[in-house]
mmCIF file of C-alpha atoms in Angstrom:
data_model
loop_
_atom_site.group_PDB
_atom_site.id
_atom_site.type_symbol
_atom_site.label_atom_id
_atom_site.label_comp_id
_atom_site.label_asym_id
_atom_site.label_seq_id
_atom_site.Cartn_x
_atom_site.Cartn_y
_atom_site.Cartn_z
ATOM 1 C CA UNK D 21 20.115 21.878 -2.331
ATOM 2 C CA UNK D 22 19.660 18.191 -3.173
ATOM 3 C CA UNK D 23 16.369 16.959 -1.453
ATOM 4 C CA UNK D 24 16.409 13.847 0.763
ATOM 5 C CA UNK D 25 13.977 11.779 -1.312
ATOM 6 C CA UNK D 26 16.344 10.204 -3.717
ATOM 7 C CA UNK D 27 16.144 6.521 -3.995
ATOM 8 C CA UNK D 28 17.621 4.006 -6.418
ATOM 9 C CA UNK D 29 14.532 1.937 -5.580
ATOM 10 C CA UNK D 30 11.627 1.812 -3.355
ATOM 11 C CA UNK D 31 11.024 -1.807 -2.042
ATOM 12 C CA UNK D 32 9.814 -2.082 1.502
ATOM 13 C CA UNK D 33 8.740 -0.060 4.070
ATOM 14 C CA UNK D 34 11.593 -1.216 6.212
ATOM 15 C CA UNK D 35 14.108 0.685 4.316
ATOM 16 C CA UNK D 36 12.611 4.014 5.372
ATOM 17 C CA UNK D 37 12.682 5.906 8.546
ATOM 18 C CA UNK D 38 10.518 7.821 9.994
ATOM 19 C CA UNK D 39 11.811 11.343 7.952
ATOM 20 C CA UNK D 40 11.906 9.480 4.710
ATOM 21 C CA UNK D 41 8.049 8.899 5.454
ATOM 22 C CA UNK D 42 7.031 12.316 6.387
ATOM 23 C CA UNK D 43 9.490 13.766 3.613
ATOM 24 C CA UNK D 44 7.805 11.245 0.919
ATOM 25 C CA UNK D 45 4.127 12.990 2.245
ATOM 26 C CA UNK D 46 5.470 16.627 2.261
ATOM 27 C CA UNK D 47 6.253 15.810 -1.245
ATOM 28 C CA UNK D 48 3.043 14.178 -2.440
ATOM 29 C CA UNK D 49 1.331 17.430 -0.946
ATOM 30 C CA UNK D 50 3.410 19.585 -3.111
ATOM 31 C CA UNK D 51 2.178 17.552 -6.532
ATOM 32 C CA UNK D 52 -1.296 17.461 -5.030
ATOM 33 C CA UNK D 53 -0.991 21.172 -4.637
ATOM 34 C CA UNK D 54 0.415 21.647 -8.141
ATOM 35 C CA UNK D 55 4.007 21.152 -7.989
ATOM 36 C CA UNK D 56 5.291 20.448 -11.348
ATOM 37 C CA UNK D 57 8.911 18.910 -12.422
ATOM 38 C CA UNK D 58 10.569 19.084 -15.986
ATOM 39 C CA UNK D 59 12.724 16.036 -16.523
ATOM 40 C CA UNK D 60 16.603 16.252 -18.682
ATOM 41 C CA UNK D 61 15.234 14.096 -20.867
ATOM 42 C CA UNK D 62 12.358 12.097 -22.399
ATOM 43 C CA UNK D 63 11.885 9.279 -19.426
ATOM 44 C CA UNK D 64 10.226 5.757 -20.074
ATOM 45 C CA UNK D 65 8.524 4.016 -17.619
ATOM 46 C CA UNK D 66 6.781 0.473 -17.792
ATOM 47 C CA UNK D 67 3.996 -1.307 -15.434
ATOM 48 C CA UNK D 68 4.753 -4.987 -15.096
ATOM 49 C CA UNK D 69 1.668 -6.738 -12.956
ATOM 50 C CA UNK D 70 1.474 -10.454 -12.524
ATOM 51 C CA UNK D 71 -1.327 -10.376 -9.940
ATOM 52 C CA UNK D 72 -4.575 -8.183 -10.845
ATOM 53 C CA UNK D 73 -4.595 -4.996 -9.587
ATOM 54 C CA UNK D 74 -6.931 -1.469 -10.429
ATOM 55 C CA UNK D 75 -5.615 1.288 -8.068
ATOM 56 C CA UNK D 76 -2.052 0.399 -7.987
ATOM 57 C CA UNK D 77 -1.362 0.144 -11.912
ATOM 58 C CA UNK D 78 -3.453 2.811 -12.782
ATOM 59 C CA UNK D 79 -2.681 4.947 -10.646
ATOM 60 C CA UNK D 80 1.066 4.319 -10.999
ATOM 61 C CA UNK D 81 0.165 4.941 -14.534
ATOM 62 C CA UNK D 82 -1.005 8.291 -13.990
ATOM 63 C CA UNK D 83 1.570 8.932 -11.841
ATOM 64 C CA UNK D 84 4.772 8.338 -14.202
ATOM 65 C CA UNK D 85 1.766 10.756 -16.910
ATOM 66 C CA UNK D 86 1.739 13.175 -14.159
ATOM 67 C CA UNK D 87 5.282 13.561 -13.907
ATOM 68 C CA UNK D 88 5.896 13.920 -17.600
ATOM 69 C CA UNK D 89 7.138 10.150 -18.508
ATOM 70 C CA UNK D 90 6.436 8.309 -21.746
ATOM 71 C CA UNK D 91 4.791 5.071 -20.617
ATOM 72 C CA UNK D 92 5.556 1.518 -22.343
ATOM 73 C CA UNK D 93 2.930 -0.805 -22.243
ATOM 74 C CA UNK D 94 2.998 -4.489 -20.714
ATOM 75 C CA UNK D 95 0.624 -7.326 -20.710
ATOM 76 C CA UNK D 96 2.313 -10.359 -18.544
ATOM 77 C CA UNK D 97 -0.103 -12.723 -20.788
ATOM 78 C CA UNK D 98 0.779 -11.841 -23.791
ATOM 79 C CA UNK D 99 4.628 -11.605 -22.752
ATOM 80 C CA UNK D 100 7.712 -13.802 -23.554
ATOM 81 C CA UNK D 101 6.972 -14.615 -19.485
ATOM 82 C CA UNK D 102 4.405 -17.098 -21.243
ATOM 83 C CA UNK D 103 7.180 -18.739 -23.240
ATOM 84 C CA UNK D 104 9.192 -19.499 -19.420
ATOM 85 C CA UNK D 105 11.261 -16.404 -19.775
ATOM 86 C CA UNK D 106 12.649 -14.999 -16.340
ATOM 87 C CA UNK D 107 11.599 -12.221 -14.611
ATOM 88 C CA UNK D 108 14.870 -11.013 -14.468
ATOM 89 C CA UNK D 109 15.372 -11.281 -18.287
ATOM 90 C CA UNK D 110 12.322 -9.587 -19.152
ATOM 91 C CA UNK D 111 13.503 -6.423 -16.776
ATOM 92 C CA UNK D 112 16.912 -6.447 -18.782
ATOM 93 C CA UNK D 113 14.719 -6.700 -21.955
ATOM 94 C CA UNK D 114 12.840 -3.417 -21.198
ATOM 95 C CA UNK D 115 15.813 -1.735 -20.085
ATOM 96 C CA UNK D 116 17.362 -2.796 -23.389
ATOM 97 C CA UNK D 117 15.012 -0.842 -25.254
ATOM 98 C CA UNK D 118 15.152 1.968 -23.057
ATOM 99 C CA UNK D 119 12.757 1.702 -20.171
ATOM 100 C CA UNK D 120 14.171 3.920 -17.241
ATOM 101 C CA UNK D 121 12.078 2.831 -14.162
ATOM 102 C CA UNK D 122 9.080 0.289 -13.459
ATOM 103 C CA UNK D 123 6.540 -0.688 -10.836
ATOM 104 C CA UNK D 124 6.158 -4.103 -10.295
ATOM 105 C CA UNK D 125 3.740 -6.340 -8.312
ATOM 106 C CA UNK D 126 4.115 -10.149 -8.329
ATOM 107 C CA UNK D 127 2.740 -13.695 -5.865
ATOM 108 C CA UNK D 128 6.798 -13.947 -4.913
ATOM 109 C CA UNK D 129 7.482 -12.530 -1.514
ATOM 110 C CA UNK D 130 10.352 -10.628 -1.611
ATOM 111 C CA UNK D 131 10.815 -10.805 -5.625
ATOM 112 C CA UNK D 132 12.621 -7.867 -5.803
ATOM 113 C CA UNK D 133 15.786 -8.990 -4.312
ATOM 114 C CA UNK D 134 16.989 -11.589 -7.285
ATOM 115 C CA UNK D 135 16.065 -8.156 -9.599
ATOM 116 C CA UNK D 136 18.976 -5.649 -7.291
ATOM 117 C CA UNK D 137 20.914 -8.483 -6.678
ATOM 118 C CA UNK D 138 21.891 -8.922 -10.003
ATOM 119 C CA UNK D 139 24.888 -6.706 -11.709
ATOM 120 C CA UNK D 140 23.218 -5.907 -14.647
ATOM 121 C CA UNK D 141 19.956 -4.320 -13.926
ATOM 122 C CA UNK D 142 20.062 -0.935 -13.275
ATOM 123 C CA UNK D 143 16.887 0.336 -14.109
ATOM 124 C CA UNK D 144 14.607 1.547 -11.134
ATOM 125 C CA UNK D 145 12.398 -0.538 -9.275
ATOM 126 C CA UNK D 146 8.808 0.558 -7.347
ATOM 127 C CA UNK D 147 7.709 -2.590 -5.130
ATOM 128 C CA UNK D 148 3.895 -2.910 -6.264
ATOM 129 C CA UNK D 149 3.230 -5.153 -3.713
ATOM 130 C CA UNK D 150 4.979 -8.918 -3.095
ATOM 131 C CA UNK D 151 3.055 -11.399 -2.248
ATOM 132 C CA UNK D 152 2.016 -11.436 1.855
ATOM 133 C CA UNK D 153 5.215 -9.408 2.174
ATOM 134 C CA UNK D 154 5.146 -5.506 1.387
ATOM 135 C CA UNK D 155 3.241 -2.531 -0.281
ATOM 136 C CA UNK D 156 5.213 0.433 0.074
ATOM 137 C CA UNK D 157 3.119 2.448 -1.793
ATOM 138 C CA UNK D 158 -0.143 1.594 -0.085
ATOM 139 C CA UNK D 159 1.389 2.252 3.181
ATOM 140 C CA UNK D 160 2.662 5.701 2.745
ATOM 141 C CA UNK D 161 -0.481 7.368 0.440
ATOM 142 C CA UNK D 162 -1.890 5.420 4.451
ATOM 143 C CA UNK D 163 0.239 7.269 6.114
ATOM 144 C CA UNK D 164 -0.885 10.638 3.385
ATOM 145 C CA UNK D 165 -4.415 10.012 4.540
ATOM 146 C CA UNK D 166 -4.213 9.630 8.310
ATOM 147 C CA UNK D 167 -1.306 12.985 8.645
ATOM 148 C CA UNK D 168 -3.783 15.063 6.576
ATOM 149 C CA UNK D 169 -6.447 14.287 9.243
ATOM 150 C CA UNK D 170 -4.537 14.490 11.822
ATOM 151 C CA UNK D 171 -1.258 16.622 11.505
ATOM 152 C CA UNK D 172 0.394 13.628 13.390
ATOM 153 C CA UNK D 173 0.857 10.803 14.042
ATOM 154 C CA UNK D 174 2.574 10.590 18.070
ATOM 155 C CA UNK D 175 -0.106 9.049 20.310
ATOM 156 C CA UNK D 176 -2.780 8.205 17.719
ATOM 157 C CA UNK D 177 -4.338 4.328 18.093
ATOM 158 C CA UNK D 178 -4.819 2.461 15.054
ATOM 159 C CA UNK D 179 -6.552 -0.927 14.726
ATOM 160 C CA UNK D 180 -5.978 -2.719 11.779
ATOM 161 C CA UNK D 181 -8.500 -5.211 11.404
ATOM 162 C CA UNK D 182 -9.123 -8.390 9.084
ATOM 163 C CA UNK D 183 -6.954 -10.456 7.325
ATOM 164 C CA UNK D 184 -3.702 -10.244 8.649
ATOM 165 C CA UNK D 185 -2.002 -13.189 7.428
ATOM 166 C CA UNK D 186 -2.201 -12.549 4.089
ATOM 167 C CA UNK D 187 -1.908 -8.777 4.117
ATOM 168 C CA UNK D 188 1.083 -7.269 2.605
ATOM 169 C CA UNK D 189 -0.844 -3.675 3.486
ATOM 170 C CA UNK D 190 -0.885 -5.051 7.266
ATOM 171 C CA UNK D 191 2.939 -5.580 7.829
ATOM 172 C CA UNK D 192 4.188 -2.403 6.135
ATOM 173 C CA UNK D 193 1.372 -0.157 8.158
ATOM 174 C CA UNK D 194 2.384 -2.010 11.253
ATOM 175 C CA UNK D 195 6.045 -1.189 10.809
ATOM 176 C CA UNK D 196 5.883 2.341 9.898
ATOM 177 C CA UNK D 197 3.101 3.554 12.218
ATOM 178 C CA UNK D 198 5.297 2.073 14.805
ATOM 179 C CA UNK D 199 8.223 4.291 13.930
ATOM 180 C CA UNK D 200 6.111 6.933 13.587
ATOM 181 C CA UNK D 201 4.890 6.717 17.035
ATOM 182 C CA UNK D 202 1.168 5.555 16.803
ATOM 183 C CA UNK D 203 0.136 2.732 18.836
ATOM 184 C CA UNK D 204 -0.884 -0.226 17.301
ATOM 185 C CA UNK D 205 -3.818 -2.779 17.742
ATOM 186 C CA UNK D 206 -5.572 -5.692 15.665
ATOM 187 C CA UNK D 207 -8.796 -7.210 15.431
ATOM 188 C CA UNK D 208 -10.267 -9.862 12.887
ATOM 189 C CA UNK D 209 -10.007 -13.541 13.451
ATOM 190 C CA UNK D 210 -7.673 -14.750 15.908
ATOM 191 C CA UNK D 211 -5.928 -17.627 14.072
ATOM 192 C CA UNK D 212 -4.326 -15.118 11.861
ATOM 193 C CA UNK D 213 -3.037 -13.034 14.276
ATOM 194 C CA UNK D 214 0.762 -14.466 15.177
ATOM 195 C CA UNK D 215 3.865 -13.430 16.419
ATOM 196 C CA UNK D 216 4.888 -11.273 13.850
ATOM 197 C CA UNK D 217 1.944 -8.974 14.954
ATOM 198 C CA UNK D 218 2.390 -9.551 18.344
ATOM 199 C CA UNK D 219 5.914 -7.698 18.145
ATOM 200 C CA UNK D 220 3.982 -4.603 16.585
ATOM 201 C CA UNK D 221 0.575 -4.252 19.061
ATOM 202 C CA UNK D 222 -2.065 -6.391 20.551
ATOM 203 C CA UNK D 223 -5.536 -8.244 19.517
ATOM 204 C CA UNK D 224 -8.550 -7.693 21.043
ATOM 205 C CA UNK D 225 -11.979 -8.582 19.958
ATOM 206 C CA UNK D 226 -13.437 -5.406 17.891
ATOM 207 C CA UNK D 227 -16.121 -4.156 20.350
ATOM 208 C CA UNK D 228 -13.378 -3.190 22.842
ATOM 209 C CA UNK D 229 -11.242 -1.328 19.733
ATOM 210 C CA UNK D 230 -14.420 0.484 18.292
ATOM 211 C CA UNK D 231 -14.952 3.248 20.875
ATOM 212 C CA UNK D 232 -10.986 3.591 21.509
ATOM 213 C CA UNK D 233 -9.584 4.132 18.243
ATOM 214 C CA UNK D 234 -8.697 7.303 16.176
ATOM 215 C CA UNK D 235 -8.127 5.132 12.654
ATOM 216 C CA UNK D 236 -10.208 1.949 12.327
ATOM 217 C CA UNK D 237 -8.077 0.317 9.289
ATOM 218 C CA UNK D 238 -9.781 -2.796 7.601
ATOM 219 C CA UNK D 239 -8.598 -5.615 5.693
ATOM 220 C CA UNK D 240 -9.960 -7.133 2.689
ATOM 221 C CA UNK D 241 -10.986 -10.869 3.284
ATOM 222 C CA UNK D 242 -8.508 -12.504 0.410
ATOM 223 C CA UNK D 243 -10.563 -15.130 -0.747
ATOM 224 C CA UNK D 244 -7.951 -16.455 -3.154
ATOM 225 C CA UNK D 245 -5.178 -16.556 -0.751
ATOM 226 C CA UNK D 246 -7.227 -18.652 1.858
ATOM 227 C CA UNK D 247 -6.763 -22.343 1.781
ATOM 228 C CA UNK D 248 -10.085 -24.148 0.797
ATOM 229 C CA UNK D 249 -10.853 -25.229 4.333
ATOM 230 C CA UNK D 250 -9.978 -21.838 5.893
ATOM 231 C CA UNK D 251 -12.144 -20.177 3.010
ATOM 232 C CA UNK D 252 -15.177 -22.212 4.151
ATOM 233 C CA UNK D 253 -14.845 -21.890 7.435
ATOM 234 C CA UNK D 254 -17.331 -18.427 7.746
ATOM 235 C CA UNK D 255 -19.900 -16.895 5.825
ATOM 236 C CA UNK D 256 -19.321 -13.614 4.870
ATOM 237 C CA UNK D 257 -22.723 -12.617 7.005
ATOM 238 C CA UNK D 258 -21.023 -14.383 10.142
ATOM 239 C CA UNK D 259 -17.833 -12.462 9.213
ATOM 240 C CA UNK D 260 -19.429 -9.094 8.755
ATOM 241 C CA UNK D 261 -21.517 -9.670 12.096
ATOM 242 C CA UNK D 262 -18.368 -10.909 14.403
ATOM 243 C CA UNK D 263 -15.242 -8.690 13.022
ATOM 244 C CA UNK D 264 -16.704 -6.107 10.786
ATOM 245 C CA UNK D 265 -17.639 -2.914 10.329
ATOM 246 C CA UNK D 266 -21.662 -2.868 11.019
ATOM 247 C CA UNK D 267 -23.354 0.747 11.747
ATOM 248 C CA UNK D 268 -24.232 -0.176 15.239
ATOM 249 C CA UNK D 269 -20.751 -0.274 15.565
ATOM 250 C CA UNK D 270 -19.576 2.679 13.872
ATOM 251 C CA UNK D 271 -22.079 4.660 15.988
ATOM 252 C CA UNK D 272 -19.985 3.896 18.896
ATOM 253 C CA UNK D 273 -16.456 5.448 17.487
ATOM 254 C CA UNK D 274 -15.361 8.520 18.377
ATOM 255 C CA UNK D 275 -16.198 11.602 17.311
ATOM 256 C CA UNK D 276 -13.479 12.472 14.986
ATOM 257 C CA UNK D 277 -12.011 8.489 14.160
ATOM 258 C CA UNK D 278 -12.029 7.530 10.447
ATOM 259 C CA UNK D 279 -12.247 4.377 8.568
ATOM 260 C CA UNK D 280 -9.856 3.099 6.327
ATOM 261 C CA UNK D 281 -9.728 0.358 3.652
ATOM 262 C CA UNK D 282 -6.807 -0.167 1.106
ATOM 263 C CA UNK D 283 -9.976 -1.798 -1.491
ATOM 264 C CA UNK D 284 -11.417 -3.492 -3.322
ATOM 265 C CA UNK D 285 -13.595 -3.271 -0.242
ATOM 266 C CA UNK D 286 -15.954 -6.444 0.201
ATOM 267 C CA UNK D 287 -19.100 -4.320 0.728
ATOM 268 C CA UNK D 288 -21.258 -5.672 3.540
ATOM 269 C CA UNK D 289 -17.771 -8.180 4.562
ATOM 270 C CA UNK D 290 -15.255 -5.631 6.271
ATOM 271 C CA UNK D 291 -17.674 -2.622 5.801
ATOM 272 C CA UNK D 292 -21.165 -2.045 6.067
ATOM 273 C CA UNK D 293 -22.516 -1.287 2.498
ATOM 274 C CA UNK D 294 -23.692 2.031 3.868
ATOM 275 C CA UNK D 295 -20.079 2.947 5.536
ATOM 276 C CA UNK D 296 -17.861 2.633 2.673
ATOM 277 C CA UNK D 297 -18.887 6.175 1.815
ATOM 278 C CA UNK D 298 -20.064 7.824 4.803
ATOM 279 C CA UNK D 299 -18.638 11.241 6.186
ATOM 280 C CA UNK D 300 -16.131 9.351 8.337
ATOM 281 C CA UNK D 301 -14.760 6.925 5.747
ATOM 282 C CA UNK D 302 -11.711 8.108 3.286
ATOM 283 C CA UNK D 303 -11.325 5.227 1.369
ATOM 284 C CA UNK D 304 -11.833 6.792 -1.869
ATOM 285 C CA UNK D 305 -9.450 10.148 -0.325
ATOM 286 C CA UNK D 306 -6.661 7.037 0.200
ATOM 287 C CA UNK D 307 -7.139 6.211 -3.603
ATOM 288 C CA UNK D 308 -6.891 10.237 -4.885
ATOM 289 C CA UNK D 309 -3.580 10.003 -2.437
ATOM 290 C CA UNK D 310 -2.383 7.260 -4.330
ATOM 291 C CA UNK D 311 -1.572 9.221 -6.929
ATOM 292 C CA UNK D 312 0.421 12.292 -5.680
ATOM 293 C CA UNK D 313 2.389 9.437 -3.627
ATOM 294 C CA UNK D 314 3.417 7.255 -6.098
ATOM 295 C CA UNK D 315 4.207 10.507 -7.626
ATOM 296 C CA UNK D 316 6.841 11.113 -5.159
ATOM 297 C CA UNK D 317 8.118 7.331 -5.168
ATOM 298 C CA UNK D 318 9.010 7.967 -9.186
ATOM 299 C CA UNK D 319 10.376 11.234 -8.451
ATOM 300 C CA UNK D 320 12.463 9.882 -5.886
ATOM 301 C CA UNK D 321 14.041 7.440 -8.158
ATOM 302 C CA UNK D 322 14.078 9.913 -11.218
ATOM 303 C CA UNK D 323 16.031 12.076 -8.673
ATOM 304 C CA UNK D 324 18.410 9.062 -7.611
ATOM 305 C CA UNK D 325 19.146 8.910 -11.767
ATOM 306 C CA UNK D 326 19.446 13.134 -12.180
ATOM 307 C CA UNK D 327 16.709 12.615 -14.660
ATOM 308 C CA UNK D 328 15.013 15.983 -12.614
ATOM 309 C CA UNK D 329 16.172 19.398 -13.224
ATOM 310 C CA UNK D 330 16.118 20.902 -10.059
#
């Protein structure tokens, strides 16, 4: 029986539905529980990051070491990228030499689409994250996190709080938690909360969210994507105080609610110092998740190719 995750690439959230979601987590259960795969042949993989990343490329690394797959290493400094050589030409190059699948996470919203667009590249592509645009990956080992608390999703509220205009993280989770049938808020600033949100759930300042909400999601504050005025515009004390997490605050959640972050968490910014590993968080659960899902991503595509013995 051929199983539904097979994918000649994994870009965006929007190409999934709600089964392809809870089939991808069903999956990354099974490899967290143990599930092994044997592959028809020796499988490269290659990592191609031209923004700076720790969980995503490593653990996409471990991942494609996980699942068996020979990985080719690639520094973006020290590439022919340097010498003004396309992205698209350095994707053909690795597939030239025998590289079967990569991740890749670049500034470019929407990079991806000059890569399938083009006739010639037929290696498999995992979205790493593009620009302000989407994280795929992020959003479903999200998704991992909040089922395995909660054996649904129907009904639950999540507030996603912080940065929203620059958060790739933001748009995907709002998309797919919508589908899934969660209910959707936002907090953080105001001026970065638009009509693209608006479509997805409502603001509202964070002491009305705090004692409602069953996942209190935060944002990183992405200092290098803010525009110099915007950047100076609040302290990180006045930020923590008005829109983040402080422990007066989480004292008022309920009972069983958990707090996420996709990190590098600004400690004492988004999250009280003290929070980021209290009983409630499962920040650091999200990053072990990482794993088994990107897991299932590969496997998806490796599937797609018949590169699985199943």
């Amino acid at each position: 029986m051929t199983n539904v995750l097979s994918f000649e690439n994994v870009l965006s959230m929007e190409d999934l539905s709600a089964a392809d979601v809870l089939e991808f987590i069903k999956e990354a259960s099974q490899f967290k529980n143990g599930k092994e795969v044997t592959l028809t042949r020796p499988v490269y993989a290659s990592n191609l990051f031209f923004e700076n990343s720790t969980r995503t490329h490593t653990s996409f690394e471990m991942a494609e070491r996980k699942l068996g797959m020979n990985v080719v290493n690639f520094d973006p400094s020290t590439s022919s990228l340097s010498k003004g050589e396309s992205m698209a030409d350095t994707v053909k190059t690795l597939q030239a030499i025998g590289v079967d699948l990569v991740a890749i996470r670049d500034r470019k919203n929407e990079y991806y689409k000059d890569l399938v667009e083009d006739p010639n590249v037929h290696l498999g592509i995992a979205n790493g994250g593009d620009g302000s645009g989407q994280h795929p990956s992020q959003s479903l080992l999200d998704m991992m996190t909040i089922y395995e608390e909660f054996g649904h999703f129907e009904g639950l509220k999540v507030a996603i709080i912080g940065d929203l205009a620059h958060s790739r993280v933001a748009r995907s989770n709002m998309e797919v938690l919508t589908k899934l049938g969660a209910k959707v808020y936002f907090g953080g600033p105001e001026k970065w909360f638009n009509e693209d949100f608006a479509e997805y759930g409502e603001w509202r300042e964070i002491d009305e969210l705090v004692p409602e909400m069953d996942v209190m999601m935060f944002l990183r504050v992405q200092h290098e994507r803010l525009a110099a005025d915007e950047n100076g515009s609040f302290s990180d004390v006045k930020y923590h105080e008005t829109y983040g997490l402080t422990q007066a605050r989480e004292r008022r959640m309920k009972d069983d609610a958990i707090i996420m972050h996709p990190a590098p968490v600004n400690r004492d910014v988004e999250i009280a110092d003290e929070l980021v590993e209290c009983d409630r968080s499962r920040i650091f659960a999200q990053m072990s998740n990482g794993v088994f899902i990107r897991m299932a991503i590969l496997a998806s595509m490796l599937r797609y190719r018949g590169l699985i013995e199943e």
